Every structure is written in C-alpha cells, then in structure tokens.
Coordinates of C-alpha atoms in Angstrom, one line a residue:
X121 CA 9.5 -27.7 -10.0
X122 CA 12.0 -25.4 -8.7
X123 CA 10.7 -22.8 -6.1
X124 CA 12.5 -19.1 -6.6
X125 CA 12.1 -16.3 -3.6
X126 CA 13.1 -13.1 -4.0
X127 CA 12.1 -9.8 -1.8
X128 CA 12.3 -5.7 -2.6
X129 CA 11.7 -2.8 -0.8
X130 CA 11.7 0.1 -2.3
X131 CA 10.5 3.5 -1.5
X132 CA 7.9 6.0 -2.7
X133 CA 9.2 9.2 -4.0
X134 CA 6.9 12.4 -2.7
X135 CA 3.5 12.6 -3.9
X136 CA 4.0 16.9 -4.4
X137 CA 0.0 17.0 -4.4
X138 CA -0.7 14.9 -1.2
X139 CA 2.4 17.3 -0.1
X140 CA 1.0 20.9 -0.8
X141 CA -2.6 19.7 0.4
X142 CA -0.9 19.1 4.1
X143 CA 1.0 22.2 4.7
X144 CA -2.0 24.0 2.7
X145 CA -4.2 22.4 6.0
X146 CA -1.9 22.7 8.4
X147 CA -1.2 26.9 7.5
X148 CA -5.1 26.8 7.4
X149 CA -5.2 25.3 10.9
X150 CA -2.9 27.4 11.9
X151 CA -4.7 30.8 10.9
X152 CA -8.3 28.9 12.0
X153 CA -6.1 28.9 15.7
X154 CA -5.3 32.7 16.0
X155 CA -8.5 33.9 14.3
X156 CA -10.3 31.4 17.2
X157 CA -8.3 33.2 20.0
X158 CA -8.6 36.6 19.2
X159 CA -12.2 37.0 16.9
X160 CA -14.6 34.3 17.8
X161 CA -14.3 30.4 19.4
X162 CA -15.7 28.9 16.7
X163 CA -12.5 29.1 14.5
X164 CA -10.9 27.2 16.4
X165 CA -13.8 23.7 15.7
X166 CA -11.8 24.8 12.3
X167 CA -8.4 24.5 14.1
X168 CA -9.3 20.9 14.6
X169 CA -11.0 19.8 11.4
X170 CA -7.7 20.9 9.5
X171 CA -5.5 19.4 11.9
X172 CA -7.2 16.2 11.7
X173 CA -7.7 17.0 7.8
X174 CA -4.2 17.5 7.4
X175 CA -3.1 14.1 10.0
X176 CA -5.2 11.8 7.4
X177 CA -3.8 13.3 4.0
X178 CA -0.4 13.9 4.4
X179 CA 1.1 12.9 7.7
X180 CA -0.3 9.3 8.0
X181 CA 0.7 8.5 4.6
X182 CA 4.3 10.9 4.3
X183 CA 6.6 7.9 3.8
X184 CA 5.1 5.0 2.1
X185 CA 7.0 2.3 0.7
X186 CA 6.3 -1.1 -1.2
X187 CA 7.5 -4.4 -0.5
X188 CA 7.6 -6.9 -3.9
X189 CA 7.9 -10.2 -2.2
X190 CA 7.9 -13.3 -5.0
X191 CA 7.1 -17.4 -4.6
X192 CA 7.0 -19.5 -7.1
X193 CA 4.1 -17.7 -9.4
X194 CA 3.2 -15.6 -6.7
X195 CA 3.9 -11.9 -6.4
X196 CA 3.2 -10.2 -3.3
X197 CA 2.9 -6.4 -2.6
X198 CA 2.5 -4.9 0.5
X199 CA 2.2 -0.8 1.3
X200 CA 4.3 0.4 4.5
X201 CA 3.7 3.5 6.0
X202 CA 6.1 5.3 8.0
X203 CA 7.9 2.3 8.7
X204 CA 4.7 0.8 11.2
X205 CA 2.0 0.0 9.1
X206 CA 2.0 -2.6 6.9
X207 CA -0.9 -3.2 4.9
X208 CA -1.2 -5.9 1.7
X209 CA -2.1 -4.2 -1.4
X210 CA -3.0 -7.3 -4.0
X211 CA -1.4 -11.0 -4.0
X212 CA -1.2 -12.0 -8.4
X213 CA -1.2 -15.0 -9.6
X214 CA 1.6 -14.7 -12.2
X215 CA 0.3 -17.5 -14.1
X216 CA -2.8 -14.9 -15.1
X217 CA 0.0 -12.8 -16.6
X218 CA -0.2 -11.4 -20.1
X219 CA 2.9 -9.6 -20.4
X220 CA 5.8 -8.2 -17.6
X221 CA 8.4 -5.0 -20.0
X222 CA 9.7 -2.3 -19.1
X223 CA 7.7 0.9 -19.0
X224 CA 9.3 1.7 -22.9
X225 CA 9.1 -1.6 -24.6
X226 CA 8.0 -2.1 -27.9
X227 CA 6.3 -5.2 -26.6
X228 CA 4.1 -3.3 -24.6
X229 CA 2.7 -1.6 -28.3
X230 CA -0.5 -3.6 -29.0
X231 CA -1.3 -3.7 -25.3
X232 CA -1.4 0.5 -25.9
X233 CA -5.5 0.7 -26.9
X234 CA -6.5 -1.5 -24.2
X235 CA -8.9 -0.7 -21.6
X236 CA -7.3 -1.5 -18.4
X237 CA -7.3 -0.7 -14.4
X238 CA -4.0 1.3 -13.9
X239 CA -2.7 0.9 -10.5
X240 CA 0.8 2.6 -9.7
X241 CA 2.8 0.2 -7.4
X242 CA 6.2 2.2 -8.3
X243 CA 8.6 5.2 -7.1
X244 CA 7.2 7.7 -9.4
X245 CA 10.2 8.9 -10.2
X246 CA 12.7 8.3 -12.8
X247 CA 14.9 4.7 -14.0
X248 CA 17.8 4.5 -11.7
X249 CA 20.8 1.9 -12.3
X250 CA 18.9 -0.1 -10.1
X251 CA 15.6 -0.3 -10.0
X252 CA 13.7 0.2 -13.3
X253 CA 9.6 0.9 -14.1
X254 CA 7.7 -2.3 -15.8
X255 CA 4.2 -2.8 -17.0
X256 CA 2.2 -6.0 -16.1
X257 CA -1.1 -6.6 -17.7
X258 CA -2.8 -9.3 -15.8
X259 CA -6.0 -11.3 -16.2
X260 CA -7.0 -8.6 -19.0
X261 CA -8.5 -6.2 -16.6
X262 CA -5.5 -5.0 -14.7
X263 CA -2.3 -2.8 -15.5
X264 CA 0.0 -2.4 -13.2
X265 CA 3.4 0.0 -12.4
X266 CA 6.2 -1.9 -10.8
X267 CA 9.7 -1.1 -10.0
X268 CA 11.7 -3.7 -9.9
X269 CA 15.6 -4.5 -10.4
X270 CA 17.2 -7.0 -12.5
X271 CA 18.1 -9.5 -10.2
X272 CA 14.2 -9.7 -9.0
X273 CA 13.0 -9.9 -12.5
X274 CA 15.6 -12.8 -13.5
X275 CA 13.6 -14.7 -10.8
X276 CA 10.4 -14.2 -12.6
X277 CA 12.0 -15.1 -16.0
X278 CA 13.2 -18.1 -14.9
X279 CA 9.9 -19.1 -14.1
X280 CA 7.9 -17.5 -16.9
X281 CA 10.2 -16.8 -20.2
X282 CA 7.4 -16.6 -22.6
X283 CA 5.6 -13.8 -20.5
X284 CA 8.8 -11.7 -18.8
X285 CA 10.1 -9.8 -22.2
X286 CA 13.4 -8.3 -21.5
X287 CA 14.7 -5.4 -23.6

C-alpha cells in the first residue's frame, strides 16, 4: 500500500457580511462613546457591548484560512485564524466518499436533488489557475466545498480513481 501526503493552505477571501457587521459595531460603539460622555453614562455600557460585539464578529475571525492536510484516505482540515489559532474543523475518512468534481461537473448532476449538509471549506471566490472549487459528497449526509489544486487532487486520484472524477 503506498502512503501519499500532501498539504495546502489556502486563504479565505472576505466574508463582506461578517465585514459590514464589524465596522457597523464599531461606528455604533463609537457614537455609544460620545453620546456616553456628553448625554448620559449609560451609553457608554453600549460603548462596550459593541466593542466586544464587534471583537467576536469581525476582528477574531478577519483572516481565516484552511489547511487541507491528506494521509493515505485521510483528509484533514484545519481553520486558522489570524495566523494564531488553529482549530480542526472535521478529519474524513475518504473511503466514505461518494464522489470528489469540480464545482461544474456533469458528474455531480444526479447528486443535484439530494438532501445534504453543505459546509463551505473554500475561498469563496472565483477558479484561479491554481486552486479550483470541488464538491465532495461523503457518507450520504454531507456536502462539502473544497479548493484544492491539481497537484493535491492527483494525490487523492491515485488513491481513489473510481471516486476522484476529473473533468
């Protein structure tokens, strides 16, 4: 049994909700602040609920990145955030695999009806030369977003031809 390793990092792009919410809580904190120090003290117990509002939203979470790492049937994700905290999102099996395409594959059509978890594990943002969106359906339950780029899925093939359809 040969064993194949491969590891990715790739980066989030900007989550323009999350975005809007934190400066929307930080201009609120803001005006909270002045209305506390010249109409009444109690604004500013607002001051600090939208600071810390704002803190939990946006700024903890501002850069986030994911980190593919595969083994042998076994695909890792971890979430980083800011660079400092790691966290591990979900460790799959790859032998519960149904299918691994790109986003836009024709293999991915009578998988369309299905009732599945959708979890987004990608950029967000459009197909570059190098890293392109895929689809996994796993176990039957589960659906999820990856970006990945060639070299990292030739691993996988190699290991699971039948599942890893390439357009």
């Amino acid at each position: 049994m040969s064993e194949a390793y491969k590891e990715l990092l790739i980066k989030q792009g900007e989550n323009k909700k999350d975005k809007f919410l934190g400066i929307a809580m930080v201009v609120t904190a803001c005006i909270s602040l002045v209305s506390g120090l010249l109409i009444n003290f109690l604004f500013l117990l607002g001051t600090v609920l939208f600071g810390i509002l704002s803190y939990v939203v946006y700024f903890r979470k501002m850069k986030v990145e994911y980190e593919y790492t595969y083994m042998d049937k076994e695909l890792r994700i971890d979430r980083i955030y800011n660079e400092s905290k790691r966290k591990r999102v979900t460790v799959l099996d790859l032998g519960k695999m149904e299918i691994l395409a790109k986003e836009d594959s024709y293999h991915l059509d009578s998988y369309k009806n299905r009732q599945a978890k959708e979890m987004d594990f990608s950029t967000g943002l459009e197909d570059t030369e190098e890293l392109s969106t895929y689809v996994m359906y796993y176990a039957g339950t589960d659906k999820y977003y990856l970006s990945l780029t060639e070299d990292f899925m030739k691993a996988i093939r190699q290991t699971l031809p039948h599942k890893v359809k390439a357009d």
